[in-house]
Short mmCIF file of C-alpha atoms in Angstrom, two decimals:
data_model
loop_
_atom_site.label_atom_id
_atom_site.label_comp_id
_atom_site.label_asym_id
_atom_site.label_seq_id
_atom_site.Cartn_x
_atom_site.Cartn_y
_atom_site.Cartn_z
CA MET V 1 130.02 82.52 148.61
CA SER V 2 129.83 84.10 152.04
CA ARG V 3 129.88 81.57 154.89
CA ALA V 4 128.97 78.31 153.18
CA SER V 5 126.09 76.19 154.39
CA VAL V 6 124.57 73.00 153.10
CA PRO V 7 121.39 74.62 151.73
CA LYS V 8 123.45 77.38 150.08
CA LEU V 9 125.66 74.76 148.47
CA MET V 10 122.64 72.89 147.11
CA LEU V 11 121.09 76.12 145.85
CA PHE V 12 124.31 77.12 144.13
CA VAL V 13 124.52 73.80 142.29
CA LEU V 14 120.89 74.24 141.26
CA LEU V 15 121.58 77.77 140.01
CA ALA V 16 124.49 76.46 137.93
CA THR V 17 122.03 74.31 135.96
CA ILE V 18 119.71 77.22 135.17
CA PRO V 19 121.33 78.03 131.76
CA ALA V 20 120.87 74.41 130.68
CA ALA V 21 117.30 74.34 132.01
CA ILE V 22 116.39 77.49 130.09
CA LEU V 23 117.97 76.04 126.95
CA ARG V 24 115.98 72.84 127.31
CA LEU V 25 112.76 74.82 127.82
CA THR V 26 113.42 76.81 124.63
CA LEU V 27 114.33 73.71 122.66
CA GLU V 28 111.63 71.36 123.91
CA GLY V 29 108.74 73.68 124.69
CA PRO V 30 107.13 75.06 127.84
CA THR V 31 105.46 71.75 128.80
CA LEU V 32 108.87 70.65 130.01
CA SER V 33 108.42 73.08 132.90
CA LEU V 34 105.82 70.70 134.37
CA GLN V 35 108.45 67.98 134.44
CA LEU V 36 111.02 70.30 135.95
CA LEU V 37 108.54 71.05 138.75
CA ALA V 38 107.42 67.44 139.13
CA GLY V 39 110.92 66.08 139.81
CA PRO V 40 111.61 68.22 142.91
CA MET V 41 108.03 67.79 144.11
CA GLY V 42 108.26 64.00 143.88
CA ALA V 43 111.59 63.99 145.71
CA LEU V 44 110.36 66.39 148.41
CA ALA V 45 107.22 64.30 148.86
CA GLY V 46 109.38 61.20 149.28
CA GLU V 47 111.56 63.02 151.81
CA ALA V 48 108.52 64.32 153.72
CA LEU V 49 106.91 60.88 153.87
CA LEU V 50 109.99 58.89 154.78
CA ARG V 51 112.13 61.25 156.84
CA ARG V 52 109.27 62.97 158.73
CA SER V 53 111.41 65.94 159.61
CA ALA V 54 110.98 69.50 158.43
CA ALA V 55 114.74 70.09 158.67
CA SER V 56 115.42 67.44 156.04
CA LEU V 57 113.16 69.31 153.60
CA ARG V 58 114.95 72.60 154.19
CA ASP V 59 118.49 71.32 153.61
CA GLY V 60 117.85 71.52 149.86
CA SER V 61 119.23 68.08 149.07
CA ALA V 62 115.92 66.48 148.05
CA LEU V 63 115.06 69.56 146.01
CA LEU V 64 118.36 69.30 144.13
CA THR V 65 118.01 65.53 143.63
CA GLY V 66 114.55 65.97 142.08
CA TRP V 67 115.71 68.89 139.95
CA LEU V 68 118.77 67.08 138.57
CA LEU V 69 116.63 64.03 137.89
CA ALA V 70 114.08 66.10 135.98
CA LEU V 71 116.94 67.58 133.94
CA ALA V 72 118.35 64.14 133.20
CA LEU V 73 115.06 62.65 132.05
CA PRO V 74 113.83 63.22 128.49
CA ALA V 75 110.64 65.15 127.85
CA SER V 76 109.05 61.85 126.85
CA ALA V 77 109.10 60.80 130.52
CA GLY V 78 106.41 63.36 131.37
CA ALA V 79 105.56 65.01 134.67
CA ALA V 80 103.90 62.00 136.33
CA LEU V 81 106.74 59.56 135.74
CA THR V 82 109.28 62.22 136.66
CA ALA V 83 107.52 62.77 139.99
CA LEU V 84 107.43 59.00 140.56
CA SER V 85 111.10 58.80 139.73
CA GLY V 86 111.83 61.62 142.20
CA GLY V 87 109.96 59.74 144.91
CA LEU V 88 111.83 56.53 144.10
CA ALA V 89 115.13 58.39 144.21
CA ILE V 90 114.51 59.27 147.86
CA ALA V 91 112.71 56.07 148.83
CA LEU V 92 115.29 53.71 147.34
CA GLY V 93 118.42 55.81 147.22
CA LYS V 94 118.49 58.10 150.22
CA ALA V 95 116.00 57.77 153.09
CA PRO V 96 116.70 54.11 153.99
CA PHE V 97 120.40 54.87 154.42
CA GLY V 98 119.78 57.60 156.97
CA GLY V 99 119.09 60.62 154.79
CA LEU V 100 121.43 63.49 154.01
CA GLY V 101 125.09 62.56 154.18
CA HIS V 102 124.58 58.81 154.26
CA ASN V 103 123.48 57.65 150.80
CA PRO V 104 126.15 55.47 149.16
CA PHE V 105 124.64 55.92 145.69
CA ASN V 106 123.64 59.06 143.82
CA PRO V 107 119.90 59.29 144.58
CA ALA V 108 119.07 61.00 141.27
CA MET V 109 120.70 58.15 139.35
CA VAL V 110 118.93 55.59 141.55
CA GLY V 111 115.63 57.25 140.58
CA TYR V 112 116.69 57.39 136.95
CA ALA V 113 117.73 53.74 136.85
CA ALA V 114 114.56 52.66 138.67
CA LEU V 115 112.41 54.47 136.12
CA LEU V 116 114.49 53.08 133.25
CA MET V 117 113.81 49.56 134.48
CA LEU V 118 110.13 50.13 135.29
CA PHE V 119 109.29 52.09 132.12
CA PRO V 120 112.06 51.43 129.59
CA LEU V 121 110.36 53.31 126.77
CA ALA V 122 109.57 56.49 128.67
CA SER V 123 113.03 57.24 129.89
CA VAL V 124 115.15 56.30 126.92
CA ASP V 125 117.60 59.13 127.17
CA GLY V 126 116.21 61.73 124.82
CA MET V 127 117.94 64.51 126.62
CA SER V 128 120.62 65.92 124.40
CA GLY V 129 121.67 64.12 121.32
CA ALA V 130 120.27 60.87 122.58
CA THR V 131 118.85 60.24 119.15
CA PRO V 132 122.37 60.04 117.74
CA LEU V 133 123.31 57.88 120.73
CA ALA V 134 120.40 55.54 120.12
CA ALA V 135 121.33 55.46 116.47
CA LEU V 136 124.93 54.75 117.39
CA ALA V 137 123.80 51.77 119.39
CA SER V 138 121.98 50.36 116.35
CA ARG V 139 123.47 51.89 113.23
CA GLU V 140 123.43 48.51 111.51
CA GLY V 141 126.84 48.19 110.01
CA LEU V 142 127.34 51.75 108.81
CA THR V 143 130.76 53.16 109.59
CA ILE V 144 130.77 56.21 111.80
CA ALA V 145 131.70 58.37 108.79
CA GLU V 146 128.88 57.00 106.65
CA TRP V 147 126.46 57.30 109.51
CA VAL V 148 127.45 60.88 110.30
CA GLU V 149 126.99 61.74 106.64
CA ALA V 150 123.51 60.23 106.72
CA GLN V 151 122.47 62.42 109.63
CA PRO V 152 120.29 65.44 109.00
CA GLY V 153 122.72 68.24 109.80
CA PRO V 154 126.05 68.14 111.56
CA TRP V 155 125.36 66.52 114.95
CA GLY V 156 128.38 68.16 116.47
CA THR V 157 126.81 71.60 116.21
CA GLY V 158 123.23 70.71 117.08
CA PRO V 159 121.20 71.39 120.22
CA GLY V 160 123.02 68.55 121.94
CA LEU V 161 126.25 70.48 121.72
CA ALA V 162 124.60 73.68 122.94
CA LEU V 163 123.16 71.88 125.96
CA SER V 164 126.51 70.28 126.69
CA LEU V 165 128.13 73.72 126.58
CA ALA V 166 125.46 75.06 128.93
CA PHE V 167 126.31 72.34 131.45
CA LEU V 168 130.00 73.00 130.91
CA THR V 169 129.44 76.66 131.75
CA GLY V 170 127.57 75.80 134.94
CA GLY V 171 130.19 73.26 135.89
CA ALA V 172 132.98 75.76 135.32
CA ALA V 173 131.19 78.20 137.63
CA LEU V 174 130.95 75.54 140.34
CA LEU V 175 134.64 74.72 140.04
CA LEU V 176 135.73 78.38 139.98
CA ARG V 177 133.72 79.11 143.12
CA ARG V 178 135.17 75.92 144.67
CA ALA V 179 131.68 74.67 145.41
CA ILE V 180 132.69 71.16 144.34
CA PRO V 181 136.05 69.37 144.41
CA TRP V 182 137.60 69.12 140.93
CA HIS V 183 138.73 65.49 141.24
CA ALA V 184 135.57 63.63 140.22
CA PRO V 185 134.78 65.76 137.11
CA ALA V 186 138.42 65.69 135.99
CA GLY V 187 138.49 61.92 136.43
CA PHE V 188 135.20 61.51 134.61
CA LEU V 189 136.27 63.50 131.55
CA LEU V 190 139.64 61.74 131.57
CA GLY V 191 138.01 58.32 131.77
CA LEU V 192 135.40 59.13 129.13
CA LEU V 193 137.88 60.55 126.62
CA GLY V 194 140.51 57.94 127.43
CA ALA V 195 138.14 55.04 126.91
CA ALA V 196 136.66 56.64 123.79
CA VAL V 197 140.13 57.23 122.29
CA LEU V 198 141.19 53.68 123.10
CA ALA V 199 137.99 52.27 121.58
CA TYR V 200 138.10 54.54 118.51
CA ASP V 201 139.23 52.77 115.37
CA GLY V 202 138.83 55.69 112.98
CA GLY V 203 135.13 55.17 112.41
CA GLY V 204 134.79 51.52 111.36
CA SER V 205 131.44 49.79 111.37
CA HIS V 206 132.05 48.45 114.86
CA SER V 207 133.49 51.67 116.19
CA ALA V 208 132.30 52.83 119.57
CA GLY V 209 132.08 56.42 118.29
CA HIS V 210 134.32 59.48 118.00
CA PRO V 211 135.70 60.67 121.36
CA LEU V 212 134.31 64.20 120.86
CA PHE V 213 130.95 62.69 120.00
CA HIS V 214 131.00 60.93 123.40
CA LEU V 215 132.01 64.12 125.18
CA PHE V 216 129.23 66.25 123.69
CA SER V 217 126.51 63.61 123.53
CA GLY V 218 123.84 62.59 125.93
CA SER V 219 124.47 63.51 129.50
CA ALA V 220 128.26 63.24 129.60
CA LEU V 221 129.02 66.83 130.61
CA PHE V 222 125.92 66.95 132.80
CA ALA V 223 127.16 63.86 134.61
CA ALA V 224 130.71 65.17 134.83
CA PHE V 225 129.72 68.37 136.66
CA PHE V 226 126.40 67.63 138.34
CA ILE V 227 126.12 63.89 138.95
CA ILE V 228 129.49 62.30 139.69
CA THR V 229 130.19 65.44 141.73
CA ASP V 230 127.59 64.55 144.38
CA PRO V 231 129.83 64.75 147.42
CA VAL V 232 127.86 62.33 149.57
CA SER V 233 127.72 59.30 147.29
CA GLY V 234 130.74 57.24 146.32
CA ALA V 235 134.31 58.14 147.20
CA HIS V 236 135.17 60.81 149.79
CA THR V 237 138.94 61.22 149.38
CA PRO V 238 140.62 63.25 146.59
CA PRO V 239 142.39 60.24 145.01
CA GLY V 240 139.28 58.12 145.50
CA ARG V 241 137.15 60.72 143.72
CA LEU V 242 139.59 60.94 140.84
CA ALA V 243 139.58 57.16 140.42
CA MET V 244 135.80 56.98 140.78
CA GLY V 245 135.46 59.62 138.04
CA VAL V 246 137.79 57.73 135.71
CA LEU V 247 135.82 54.55 136.33
CA ALA V 248 132.45 56.24 135.70
CA GLY V 249 133.71 57.91 132.50
CA ALA V 250 135.19 54.72 131.09
CA LEU V 251 132.09 52.71 132.01
CA THR V 252 129.90 55.31 130.29
CA VAL V 253 131.67 54.65 126.98
CA LEU V 254 131.49 50.91 127.57
CA PHE V 255 127.77 50.94 128.40
CA ARG V 256 126.96 53.26 125.50
CA SER V 257 128.65 51.01 122.95
CA GLN V 258 127.90 47.60 124.51
CA GLY V 259 124.94 48.03 126.86
CA PRO V 260 121.26 47.61 126.08
CA PHE V 261 120.45 51.29 126.75
CA PRO V 262 121.42 54.21 124.48
CA ASP V 263 123.06 56.14 127.30
CA GLY V 264 124.89 54.41 130.10
CA VAL V 265 125.73 57.32 132.37
CA ALA V 266 123.30 56.35 135.14
CA PHE V 267 124.54 52.78 135.45
CA ALA V 268 128.15 53.85 135.05
CA VAL V 269 127.77 56.38 137.89
CA LEU V 270 125.97 53.90 140.16
CA LEU V 271 128.64 51.26 139.61
CA ALA V 272 131.43 53.77 140.19
CA ASN V 273 129.65 54.99 143.36
CA GLY V 274 129.63 51.40 144.56
CA ALA V 275 133.39 51.20 144.08
CA GLY V 276 133.84 54.46 146.05
CA PRO V 277 134.40 53.03 149.55
CA ALA V 278 136.91 50.51 148.21
CA LEU V 279 138.76 53.27 146.35
CA ASP V 280 138.82 55.38 149.53
CA ALA V 281 140.19 52.44 151.47
CA LEU V 282 142.94 52.06 148.87
CA ALA V 283 143.67 55.79 149.05
CA GLU V 284 143.91 55.61 152.84
CA GLY V 285 146.05 52.52 152.57
CA ARG V 286 143.73 50.53 154.76
CA ARG V 287 142.66 46.96 154.35
CA GLN V 288 139.04 46.27 153.53
CA SER V 289 138.74 43.35 155.88
CA ARG V 290 140.02 45.20 158.93
CA ALA V 291 137.35 45.53 161.60
CA MET Z 1 124.87 71.85 162.52
CA MET Z 2 124.14 69.32 159.79
CA PRO Z 3 125.52 65.90 158.89
CA CYS Z 4 128.86 65.79 157.05
CA ILE Z 5 128.14 65.67 153.32
CA HIS Z 6 131.80 65.11 152.44
CA CYS Z 7 131.78 68.27 150.35
CA GLY Z 8 135.55 68.35 150.80
CA ALA Z 9 135.75 72.07 151.68
CA CYS Z 10 137.95 71.12 154.63
CA VAL Z 11 140.53 69.23 152.55
CA PRO Z 12 142.31 72.00 150.62
CA VAL Z 13 142.36 74.36 153.62
CA CYS Z 14 144.13 71.95 155.99
CA PRO Z 15 147.74 73.19 156.41
CA LYS Z 16 148.83 69.69 157.39
CA GLY Z 17 147.33 68.09 154.27
CA LEU Z 18 144.92 65.95 156.29
CA TRP Z 19 141.52 64.76 155.14
CA PRO Z 20 139.35 66.18 157.95
CA ASN Z 21 136.13 64.69 156.56
CA GLN Z 22 137.58 61.16 156.69
CA LEU Z 23 139.09 61.81 160.11
CA TYR Z 24 135.74 62.98 161.42
CA GLU Z 25 134.05 59.89 159.98
CA ALA Z 26 136.64 57.53 161.50
CA LEU Z 27 136.20 59.16 164.93
CA ALA Z 28 132.41 59.09 164.60
CA GLN Z 29 132.69 55.35 163.97
CA GLY Z 30 135.04 54.96 166.92
CA ASP Z 31 137.75 53.63 164.62
CA LEU Z 32 140.77 55.04 166.46
CA ALA Z 33 143.21 52.90 164.48
CA ARG Z 34 141.97 54.42 161.21
CA ALA Z 35 142.00 57.95 162.65
CA ASP Z 36 145.56 57.36 163.79
CA ALA Z 37 146.52 56.05 160.33
CA LEU Z 38 144.92 59.15 158.76
CA GLY Z 39 147.38 61.31 160.70
CA LEU Z 40 145.16 62.56 163.53
CA ALA Z 41 148.27 63.18 165.64
CA ARG Z 42 149.44 65.81 163.11
CA CYS Z 43 146.31 67.98 163.58
CA GLY Z 44 147.44 71.28 165.06
CA ALA Z 45 143.92 72.46 165.96
CA CYS Z 46 144.18 75.54 163.71
CA ARG Z 47 140.40 75.46 163.11
CA ALA Z 48 140.75 76.06 159.35
CA CYS Z 49 138.56 73.04 158.51
CA GLN Z 50 135.96 74.03 161.05
CA ASP Z 51 135.81 77.58 159.70
CA HIS Z 52 135.12 76.23 156.19
CA CYS Z 53 132.63 73.52 157.12
CA PRO Z 54 129.20 74.22 155.57
CA SER Z 55 127.65 71.85 158.10
CA THR Z 56 129.31 73.83 160.95
CA LEU Z 57 130.61 70.65 162.52
CA PRO Z 58 132.77 71.00 165.67
CA LEU Z 59 135.73 69.43 163.88
CA THR Z 60 138.61 70.87 165.89
CA ALA Z 61 137.14 69.94 169.27
CA ARG Z 62 136.40 66.45 167.98
CA PHE Z 63 139.98 66.07 166.75
CA ARG Z 64 141.44 67.22 170.09
CA GLU Z 65 139.23 64.72 171.87
CA GLY Z 66 140.25 62.10 169.31
CA GLN Z 67 143.93 62.76 169.97
CA ARG Z 68 143.33 62.20 173.68
CA GLN Z 69 141.38 59.03 172.90
CA VAL Z 70 144.18 57.73 170.69
CA LEU Z 71 146.70 58.49 173.44
CA ARG Z 72 144.62 56.59 175.99
CA TRP Z 73 144.11 53.82 173.48
CA THR Z 74 147.84 53.55 172.75
CA GLU Z 75 148.59 53.46 176.48
CA ALA Z 76 145.89 50.85 177.02
CA LYS Z 77 147.33 48.87 174.12
CA THR Z 78 150.82 48.97 175.68
CA ARG Z 79 149.39 48.01 179.05
CA ALA Z 80 147.41 45.19 177.50
CA ALA Z 81 150.53 43.95 175.74
CA GLU Z 82 152.46 44.01 179.04
CA ASP Z 83 149.61 42.22 180.81
CA ALA Z 84 149.55 39.61 178.08
CA GLN Z 85 153.31 39.16 178.38
CA GLN Z 86 153.04 38.72 182.15
CA ALA Z 87 150.15 36.30 181.78
CA ALA Z 88 152.17 34.28 179.29
CA GLU Z 89 155.11 34.17 181.66
CA ARG Z 90 152.85 33.16 184.57
CA TYR Z 91 151.32 30.45 182.46
CA GLU Z 92 154.66 29.08 181.36
CA ALA Z 93 156.01 29.09 184.93
CA ARG Z 94 152.93 27.30 186.22
CA GLU Z 95 153.13 24.73 183.42
CA ALA Z 96 156.78 24.09 184.24
CA ARG Z 97 155.93 23.76 187.95
CA LEU Z 98 153.10 21.36 187.25
CA GLN Z 99 155.26 19.28 184.94
CA ALA Z 100 158.08 19.13 187.51
CA ALA Z 101 155.62 18.03 190.23
CA GLU Z 102 154.18 15.39 187.96
CA ALA Z 103 157.62 14.07 187.03
CA GLU Z 104 158.57 14.03 190.73
CA ALA Z 105 155.42 12.10 191.65
CA LEU Z 106 156.09 9.61 188.89
CA GLU Z 107 159.68 9.12 190.04
CA ALA Z 108 158.57 8.58 193.66
CA LYS Z 109 156.00 6.04 192.54
CA ARG Z 110 158.61 4.24 190.45
CA GLN Z 111 160.98 4.15 193.43
CA ARG Z 112 158.25 2.85 195.78
CA ARG Z 113 157.53 0.07 193.32
CA ALA Z 114 161.22 -0.85 192.96
CA GLU Z 115 161.59 -0.94 196.75
CA ALA Z 116 158.54 -3.19 197.15
CA LYS Z 117 159.84 -5.48 194.43
CA ARG Z 118 163.22 -5.68 196.14
CA ARG Z 119 161.54 -6.69 199.47
CA THR Z 120 159.39 -9.31 197.74
CA ASP Z 121 162.42 -10.85 195.99
CA ALA Z 122 164.43 -11.04 199.27
CA ARG Z 123 161.65 -12.96 201.17
CA PRO Z 124 161.86 -16.86 201.06
CA PRO Z 125 159.11 -18.69 199.20
CA ALA Z 126 155.87 -18.64 201.19
CA ASP Z 127 155.32 -22.52 201.44
CA ASN Z 128 158.82 -23.42 202.86
CA GLY Z 129 157.50 -23.63 206.40
CA ALA Z 130 154.67 -25.98 205.41
CA ASP Z 131 157.07 -28.34 203.60
CA ALA Z 132 159.36 -28.48 206.64
CA ARG Z 133 156.36 -29.25 208.84
CA ARG Z 134 155.32 -32.03 206.50
CA ASP Z 135 158.92 -33.45 206.44
CA ALA Z 136 158.96 -33.43 210.23
CA GLN Z 137 155.53 -35.17 210.30
CA ARG Z 138 156.81 -37.80 207.80
CA ALA Z 139 159.95 -38.37 209.88
CA ALA Z 140 157.81 -38.69 213.03
CA LEU Z 141 155.45 -41.15 211.30
CA GLN Z 142 158.48 -43.13 210.01
CA ARG Z 143 159.89 -43.38 213.51
CA ALA Z 144 156.48 -44.44 214.89
CA MET Z 145 156.14 -47.06 212.10
CA ASP Z 146 159.66 -48.44 212.85
CA LYS Z 147 158.74 -48.71 216.53
CA ALA Z 148 155.35 -50.39 215.73
CA ARG Z 149 157.05 -52.88 213.36
CA ALA Z 150 159.66 -53.78 216.01
CA GLU Z 151 156.95 -54.28 218.65
CA GLY Z 152 154.74 -56.25 216.17
CA ARG Z 153 151.73 -53.87 216.44
CA GLU Z 154 150.29 -54.71 213.04
CA GLU Z 155 147.12 -52.64 213.56
CA ASP Z 156 149.10 -49.42 214.41
CA LEU Z 157 151.51 -50.06 211.53
CA ALA Z 158 148.62 -50.16 208.98
CA ARG Z 159 147.10 -46.91 210.44
CA LEU Z 160 150.47 -45.16 210.33
CA THR Z 161 151.14 -46.33 206.73
CA ALA Z 162 147.74 -44.88 205.68
CA ALA Z 163 148.55 -41.59 207.47
CA LEU Z 164 151.93 -41.41 205.73
CA ALA Z 165 150.22 -42.01 202.34
CA ALA Z 166 147.65 -39.28 203.14
CA LEU Z 167 150.47 -36.84 203.85
CA GLY Z 168 151.72 -37.36 200.31
CA ALA Z 169 155.05 -38.31 198.87
CA ALA Z 170 158.11 -36.31 199.76
CA PRO Z 171 158.90 -33.60 197.18
#
């Protein structure tokens, strides 16, 4: 990058998701493009209504929030609900806190969680390999090995894996260009794999799933490079970001295997964001109660 | 210039290993103690953070100003501590003075009372004079009665006997 600026940074993150977006369009059909347009439009509309400043539309943050949200939502959400979700992301997650630079929670995940609670059926994570994730949540006593054998085709090499690799590519580009600090993604992958390894019992009927399955399923890699990496929300210090990532990764495994929803990334990220200021305070060695 | 988005671009470029984004936040919140704890004093104003800030924030100038603020704050803190020490000393001295005065007043009062008691004890009983007068009156009446009996004035003798009875018996 030449001289960095906030809009350039946002645009670069957006560009890094283009391979994954193209892959999703090829896999799920051109109607998905409506959704990918609706997300940013909903978020920009929310920003325009609530912030009432042209500058806040040009900084690219609302555009990116809506875009990431549209990428996170399954095609079953549709354009209308995606736009609504984009609006909610800004209205609940960003504008009331003072706009750019002040939101404590990832706005895209706020919008995602809001939609998940308002319309549980529409936003069941159908993104990448969510069908295996949903099945994992309710595989009714089958061991992981039996269940994998019962699947049509090897899940590890399906479109879910391809999409995960597309996000991994984009994420690697972001890290190589130093557009995002490495701490949160490293922590997230560490936490996710660590928790999955600890919970893995070799594939028994109560197993939480193979660690690699967790890594390449659902939105794990997407979250690792494009969600937990939101610089504004959550922790702001390098150690704080690392710890927040670990927390989000571990919670993702916990929510996937124990929670009511097939994928738990959104709630894991929101919870970890909430712990961010406390983790920063720990990193700075300052007491929480100090005025 | 845009708000700080905590992108962290300033962190790896700081030669002193500071966290400029957190420093900037602490100063924006007026939390000089936190800025001090974050190592604000170590900032050498090299401008590396400012040159890498995508929000083009005036970091270096803010940090210089912050260092001056912390200096003033530290001085004010020392001064306040000295003032508090002096106030405490003044208070203790005044308390001691007040207590001494109170003790002195109490002692004076006690002495005045003892003196008054001593004077009261030294004085003869208040009714001594009256008794002596009555004794003298009795003696006078007795002498008058003796004289009246010798001269055979029965009428005067009866009057004097009644007067002696009215005066009461001798103690």
